[in-house]
Amino acid sequence: MMKKVESMQHPASEGRAKAVVLSAMMLAVTAIAACSSDSDPSPFGPAPDADLNVFGVRGDAELVRFSATDPSKLETVGTVSALGTGESIVGIDFRPTGPTTGDLHAVTSTGRSLILDPETAMATVIQPIAGDGTALTGNRIGVDFNPAANALRIIGDDGKNLRVPTAALTNPAPAMAVNTLVDGVMGYQQGVTAAAYTNAEVGLEGTVLYVIDTENDVLYTQNANLGPLTLVGPLGVDASGVNGYDIYYSEADMANEHYAALTVGAESGLYSIDPATGAATLLGALRGNAYAAVVVARDDDTSPAAQRDVFALAAGDMADQLEPYTLTLGATPTLVDTGDTLTFNGLMDGERVLGLDIRTTSLEEDKDTGYVLTSASRVAAVIDNATDPMVLDLAEAVTLSVPLSGTQFGVDFNPRADLLRILSDTAQNLRVNLQEGRELA
């Protein structure tokens, strides 16, 4: 059942040749684009300017330069000065706006900021990146100026998201250190405990993250990484709890169907959610009165087009049990309890299942596999038991290095990034990369 580059051209300072800074991956892309002829239009856009210089860092500290029209002729500018033992350059970018337009800025592995001379690689040390939570801890770092805010954006593959303000990038350094801003969950509300992505099917473009806030009984869309919420509208019911939220993509209708398990009064039921208005409509009652998650699926080979399989994860006294239902769509939708109960095999003593979702857009061998989040900060794959159809085996995929915080959790796969999103009622906001076996905070 559960197996069911962008290159950026920067304005140059007076008298200086135009230049761009590219990552190592983009160097290869530029080389491919430069080989296309005028008679064979390139998907990478128009040919680069003949006087466009490209700068990059090779190894830990070698500043290099070449022409965008002939990337094969690489010129070494020099070794970046002022680096300590084991320190390396993790990113560079030209400053596109402001009084020091055209300065080449560099960020080091130890969190220091430098201004590099593009003719000699000599470095001028300015204020280091300062402030709580600003240490660079990722394996891969991205550095780029925001031309509108004139601030330096630094991101890492561990989820780090920093914004270095203009005042911290001056030469000489300011008399008092200017702290870097740590972005990530600004605007996030603690009442949000259920989340679901649209377009959860291979081959679809774009996705939107919807979340339900039962403290205010409203539906939002959320900027997944930064956290700001955009109001869609009220649910229209007084929900004391949201017990799961899932979006099913119907290939037949080319539409996203929104379903949520809500507790209204003392009753838990399955509701459809209107993504345009936020309105919740009761489809049918659920067996118990406490649930942690809901997932919706359909076996395309055997189920009627208007039928959905609904799986509700029980909580409370019936925790760690999965209840199957059959939903039949139509003018008057009907929800039928199958009466079956599925249990999980592989939980440790005291461990509870907090949420689950089906991975729909991963590699072929993982597609349509269910995954659960447990109270032991584990993510585990759900596999059919070889002998008992009412038992689901758990195969551990990831143990989170960040402890879970909260009592209610929303769990849903991002179909575009193939990352598992985890939200909690304490505003915890995690992404889990199952391929690499780690979370991105």
Short mmCIF file of N, CA and C in Angstrom, two decimals, residues 136-239:
data_model
loop_
_atom_site.label_atom_id
_atom_site.label_comp_id
_atom_site.label_asym_id
_atom_site.label_seq_id
_atom_site.Cartn_x
_atom_site.Cartn_y
_atom_site.Cartn_z
N LEU A 136 29.88 29.69 9.36
CA LEU A 136 29.65 28.97 8.11
C LEU A 136 29.92 27.49 8.35
N THR A 137 28.87 26.68 8.32
CA THR A 137 28.97 25.27 8.69
C THR A 137 28.67 24.32 7.54
N GLY A 138 28.30 24.82 6.38
CA GLY A 138 27.96 23.95 5.26
C GLY A 138 29.18 23.49 4.49
N ASN A 139 28.97 22.51 3.63
CA ASN A 139 30.04 22.03 2.76
C ASN A 139 30.14 22.87 1.49
N ARG A 140 29.02 23.43 1.05
CA ARG A 140 29.00 24.26 -0.15
C ARG A 140 28.34 25.59 0.20
N ILE A 141 28.98 26.69 -0.20
CA ILE A 141 28.53 28.02 0.15
C ILE A 141 28.27 28.81 -1.12
N GLY A 142 27.17 29.54 -1.14
CA GLY A 142 26.86 30.43 -2.25
C GLY A 142 26.92 31.88 -1.78
N VAL A 143 27.53 32.74 -2.61
CA VAL A 143 27.72 34.15 -2.25
C VAL A 143 27.25 35.02 -3.41
N ASP A 144 26.39 36.00 -3.15
CA ASP A 144 25.91 36.86 -4.23
C ASP A 144 25.34 38.14 -3.65
N PHE A 145 25.60 39.26 -4.33
CA PHE A 145 25.05 40.54 -3.91
C PHE A 145 23.61 40.68 -4.38
N ASN A 146 22.77 41.21 -3.49
CA ASN A 146 21.43 41.64 -3.85
C ASN A 146 21.56 43.07 -4.38
N PRO A 147 21.35 43.29 -5.69
CA PRO A 147 21.59 44.62 -6.24
C PRO A 147 20.59 45.67 -5.76
N ALA A 148 19.42 45.23 -5.30
CA ALA A 148 18.43 46.18 -4.81
C ALA A 148 18.76 46.65 -3.40
N ALA A 149 19.10 45.70 -2.53
CA ALA A 149 19.40 46.03 -1.13
C ALA A 149 20.86 46.35 -0.91
N ASN A 150 21.72 46.06 -1.91
CA ASN A 150 23.16 46.25 -1.79
C ASN A 150 23.70 45.49 -0.59
N ALA A 151 23.13 44.32 -0.33
CA ALA A 151 23.56 43.46 0.77
C ALA A 151 24.09 42.16 0.18
N LEU A 152 25.00 41.53 0.90
CA LEU A 152 25.62 40.29 0.44
C LEU A 152 24.86 39.10 1.00
N ARG A 153 24.30 38.28 0.14
CA ARG A 153 23.58 37.07 0.55
C ARG A 153 24.55 35.90 0.58
N ILE A 154 24.55 35.15 1.69
CA ILE A 154 25.39 33.96 1.84
C ILE A 154 24.48 32.80 2.22
N ILE A 155 24.50 31.73 1.43
CA ILE A 155 23.70 30.56 1.73
C ILE A 155 24.59 29.33 1.76
N GLY A 156 24.16 28.30 2.49
CA GLY A 156 24.92 27.06 2.58
C GLY A 156 24.03 25.86 2.34
N ASP A 157 24.65 24.72 2.01
CA ASP A 157 23.87 23.52 1.75
C ASP A 157 23.32 22.89 3.02
N ASP A 158 23.61 23.49 4.18
CA ASP A 158 23.02 23.04 5.43
C ASP A 158 21.84 23.91 5.84
N GLY A 159 21.38 24.77 4.91
CA GLY A 159 20.25 25.62 5.19
C GLY A 159 20.61 27.00 5.71
N LYS A 160 21.90 27.28 5.89
CA LYS A 160 22.30 28.61 6.36
C LYS A 160 21.85 29.66 5.36
N ASN A 161 21.33 30.78 5.88
CA ASN A 161 20.78 31.83 5.02
C ASN A 161 21.08 33.17 5.68
N LEU A 162 22.18 33.82 5.25
CA LEU A 162 22.67 35.03 5.90
C LEU A 162 22.57 36.23 4.97
N ARG A 163 22.41 37.39 5.59
CA ARG A 163 22.37 38.64 4.83
C ARG A 163 23.32 39.64 5.50
N VAL A 164 24.42 39.96 4.79
CA VAL A 164 25.42 40.89 5.33
C VAL A 164 25.05 42.29 4.87
N PRO A 165 24.70 43.20 5.79
CA PRO A 165 24.24 44.53 5.38
C PRO A 165 25.38 45.39 4.85
N THR A 166 25.00 46.45 4.15
CA THR A 166 25.96 47.36 3.53
C THR A 166 26.96 47.90 4.54
N ALA A 167 26.48 48.24 5.73
CA ALA A 167 27.35 48.86 6.73
C ALA A 167 28.47 47.95 7.21
N ALA A 168 28.33 46.64 6.99
CA ALA A 168 29.36 45.70 7.42
C ALA A 168 30.39 45.44 6.33
N LEU A 169 30.25 46.08 5.18
CA LEU A 169 31.10 45.77 4.02
C LEU A 169 31.98 46.95 3.63
N THR A 170 32.22 47.86 4.55
CA THR A 170 32.97 49.07 4.25
C THR A 170 34.46 48.88 4.48
N ASN A 171 35.25 49.69 3.80
CA ASN A 171 36.70 49.73 3.97
C ASN A 171 37.11 51.19 4.20
N PRO A 172 37.63 51.52 5.41
CA PRO A 172 37.94 50.59 6.50
C PRO A 172 36.69 50.07 7.21
N ALA A 173 36.91 49.05 8.04
CA ALA A 173 35.80 48.44 8.77
C ALA A 173 35.18 49.44 9.73
N PRO A 174 33.89 49.30 10.02
CA PRO A 174 33.24 50.23 10.96
C PRO A 174 33.84 50.11 12.36
N ALA A 175 33.76 51.21 13.11
CA ALA A 175 34.33 51.23 14.45
C ALA A 175 33.66 50.20 15.35
N MET A 176 32.36 50.03 15.20
CA MET A 176 31.62 49.02 15.94
C MET A 176 31.09 47.99 14.95
N ALA A 177 31.26 46.71 15.30
CA ALA A 177 30.87 45.63 14.39
C ALA A 177 29.37 45.69 14.07
N VAL A 178 29.05 45.48 12.80
CA VAL A 178 27.66 45.43 12.35
C VAL A 178 27.28 43.97 12.16
N ASN A 179 26.27 43.51 12.87
CA ASN A 179 25.92 42.09 12.82
C ASN A 179 25.26 41.71 11.50
N THR A 180 25.59 40.49 11.07
CA THR A 180 24.93 39.89 9.92
C THR A 180 23.55 39.39 10.35
N LEU A 181 22.58 39.47 9.46
CA LEU A 181 21.22 39.03 9.75
C LEU A 181 21.05 37.57 9.37
N VAL A 182 20.45 36.79 10.26
CA VAL A 182 20.19 35.37 10.00
C VAL A 182 18.74 35.24 9.54
N ASP A 183 18.54 34.94 8.26
CA ASP A 183 17.19 34.76 7.73
C ASP A 183 16.79 33.30 7.83
N GLY A 184 15.51 33.02 7.73
CA GLY A 184 15.08 31.63 7.73
C GLY A 184 13.65 31.43 8.14
N VAL A 185 13.22 31.99 9.26
CA VAL A 185 11.85 31.74 9.72
C VAL A 185 11.11 33.03 10.02
N MET A 186 11.57 34.16 9.45
CA MET A 186 10.90 35.43 9.74
C MET A 186 9.46 35.39 9.25
N GLY A 187 8.55 35.82 10.10
CA GLY A 187 7.14 35.83 9.75
C GLY A 187 6.43 34.52 9.99
N TYR A 188 7.12 33.53 10.47
CA TYR A 188 6.52 32.21 10.66
C TYR A 188 5.65 32.20 11.91
N GLN A 189 4.49 31.59 11.86
CA GLN A 189 3.57 31.56 12.99
C GLN A 189 3.53 30.18 13.63
N GLN A 190 3.46 30.17 14.96
CA GLN A 190 3.50 28.91 15.67
C GLN A 190 2.20 28.13 15.60
N GLY A 191 1.12 28.75 15.14
CA GLY A 191 -0.13 28.03 15.01
C GLY A 191 -0.18 27.11 13.81
N VAL A 192 0.82 27.22 12.93
CA VAL A 192 0.85 26.41 11.72
C VAL A 192 1.43 25.03 12.04
N THR A 193 0.63 23.98 11.83
CA THR A 193 1.12 22.63 12.13
C THR A 193 0.83 21.64 11.03
N ALA A 194 0.26 22.07 9.91
CA ALA A 194 -0.04 21.15 8.82
C ALA A 194 0.37 21.80 7.52
N ALA A 195 1.06 21.03 6.68
CA ALA A 195 1.59 21.59 5.44
C ALA A 195 1.46 20.59 4.32
N ALA A 196 1.26 21.10 3.09
CA ALA A 196 1.18 20.22 1.93
C ALA A 196 1.58 21.00 0.68
N TYR A 197 2.28 20.31 -0.23
CA TYR A 197 2.73 20.91 -1.48
C TYR A 197 1.80 20.52 -2.63
N THR A 198 1.64 21.43 -3.58
CA THR A 198 0.90 21.13 -4.80
C THR A 198 1.80 20.44 -5.82
N ASN A 199 1.17 19.90 -6.88
CA ASN A 199 1.88 19.32 -8.03
C ASN A 199 2.82 18.19 -7.64
N ALA A 200 2.36 17.31 -6.76
CA ALA A 200 3.18 16.20 -6.28
C ALA A 200 3.16 15.04 -7.27
N GLU A 201 3.68 15.30 -8.46
CA GLU A 201 3.72 14.27 -9.49
C GLU A 201 4.89 14.56 -10.41
N VAL A 202 5.53 13.51 -10.90
CA VAL A 202 6.69 13.66 -11.78
C VAL A 202 6.31 14.43 -13.04
N GLY A 203 7.17 15.36 -13.45
CA GLY A 203 6.99 16.07 -14.70
C GLY A 203 6.25 17.38 -14.60
N LEU A 204 5.70 17.70 -13.43
CA LEU A 204 4.98 18.96 -13.28
C LEU A 204 5.94 20.06 -12.85
N GLU A 205 5.69 21.26 -13.32
CA GLU A 205 6.55 22.39 -13.00
C GLU A 205 5.96 23.22 -11.87
N GLY A 206 6.85 23.65 -10.97
CA GLY A 206 6.43 24.55 -9.90
C GLY A 206 5.67 23.84 -8.80
N THR A 207 5.71 24.41 -7.62
CA THR A 207 4.95 23.88 -6.49
C THR A 207 4.68 25.02 -5.52
N VAL A 208 3.58 24.92 -4.78
CA VAL A 208 3.23 25.91 -3.76
C VAL A 208 3.01 25.17 -2.45
N LEU A 209 3.56 25.71 -1.37
CA LEU A 209 3.37 25.12 -0.05
C LEU A 209 2.19 25.81 0.64
N TYR A 210 1.15 25.01 0.96
CA TYR A 210 -0.01 25.49 1.71
C TYR A 210 0.11 25.02 3.15
N VAL A 211 -0.31 25.86 4.09
CA VAL A 211 -0.29 25.49 5.51
C VAL A 211 -1.59 25.91 6.16
N ILE A 212 -1.97 25.17 7.21
CA ILE A 212 -3.20 25.46 7.95
C ILE A 212 -2.84 25.91 9.36
N ASP A 213 -3.45 26.99 9.79
CA ASP A 213 -3.26 27.55 11.13
C ASP A 213 -4.58 27.41 11.87
N THR A 214 -4.63 26.47 12.84
CA THR A 214 -5.89 26.26 13.56
C THR A 214 -6.05 27.19 14.75
N GLU A 215 -5.01 27.94 15.10
CA GLU A 215 -5.20 28.96 16.14
C GLU A 215 -6.10 30.07 15.61
N ASN A 216 -5.97 30.36 14.32
CA ASN A 216 -6.78 31.42 13.70
C ASN A 216 -7.76 30.87 12.68
N ASP A 217 -7.75 29.54 12.45
CA ASP A 217 -8.67 28.88 11.52
C ASP A 217 -8.57 29.47 10.11
N VAL A 218 -7.35 29.51 9.58
CA VAL A 218 -7.14 30.07 8.25
C VAL A 218 -6.17 29.20 7.46
N LEU A 219 -6.23 29.37 6.13
CA LEU A 219 -5.31 28.73 5.20
C LEU A 219 -4.34 29.77 4.67
N TYR A 220 -3.04 29.41 4.63
CA TYR A 220 -2.01 30.29 4.10
C TYR A 220 -1.24 29.58 2.99
N THR A 221 -0.56 30.36 2.16
CA THR A 221 0.58 29.84 1.41
C THR A 221 1.82 30.34 2.13
N GLN A 222 2.90 29.55 2.04
CA GLN A 222 4.11 29.89 2.79
C GLN A 222 5.32 29.87 1.87
N ASN A 223 6.18 30.88 2.02
CA ASN A 223 7.51 30.81 1.44
C ASN A 223 8.26 29.76 2.24
N ALA A 224 8.53 28.62 1.61
CA ALA A 224 8.96 27.43 2.35
C ALA A 224 10.21 27.66 3.17
N ASN A 225 11.21 28.35 2.62
CA ASN A 225 12.49 28.47 3.31
C ASN A 225 12.55 29.67 4.25
N LEU A 226 11.97 30.80 3.82
CA LEU A 226 12.05 32.00 4.64
C LEU A 226 10.98 32.05 5.70
N GLY A 227 9.80 31.51 5.40
CA GLY A 227 8.75 31.42 6.41
C GLY A 227 7.59 32.38 6.29
N PRO A 228 7.69 33.53 5.56
CA PRO A 228 6.55 34.44 5.51
C PRO A 228 5.29 33.78 4.96
N LEU A 229 4.14 34.17 5.51
CA LEU A 229 2.86 33.58 5.15
C LEU A 229 2.00 34.58 4.38
N THR A 230 1.27 34.06 3.40
CA THR A 230 0.32 34.87 2.64
C THR A 230 -1.07 34.29 2.87
N LEU A 231 -1.98 35.10 3.36
CA LEU A 231 -3.32 34.63 3.70
C LEU A 231 -4.09 34.25 2.45
N VAL A 232 -4.69 33.05 2.48
CA VAL A 232 -5.63 32.63 1.43
C VAL A 232 -7.05 32.96 1.87
N GLY A 233 -7.43 32.49 3.07
CA GLY A 233 -8.76 32.79 3.57
C GLY A 233 -9.11 31.92 4.76
N PRO A 234 -10.27 32.18 5.40
CA PRO A 234 -10.68 31.42 6.59
C PRO A 234 -11.19 30.03 6.22
N LEU A 235 -11.02 29.10 7.16
CA LEU A 235 -11.54 27.74 6.96
C LEU A 235 -13.06 27.72 7.01
N GLY A 236 -13.64 28.62 7.77
CA GLY A 236 -15.10 28.64 7.89
C GLY A 236 -15.61 27.68 8.94
N VAL A 237 -14.71 27.01 9.66
CA VAL A 237 -15.08 26.13 10.77
C VAL A 237 -14.15 26.45 11.94
N ASP A 238 -14.61 26.16 13.15
CA ASP A 238 -13.80 26.37 14.34
C ASP A 238 -13.07 25.08 14.65
N ALA A 239 -11.87 24.95 14.09
CA ALA A 239 -11.09 23.71 14.25
C ALA A 239 -10.18 23.83 15.46
#
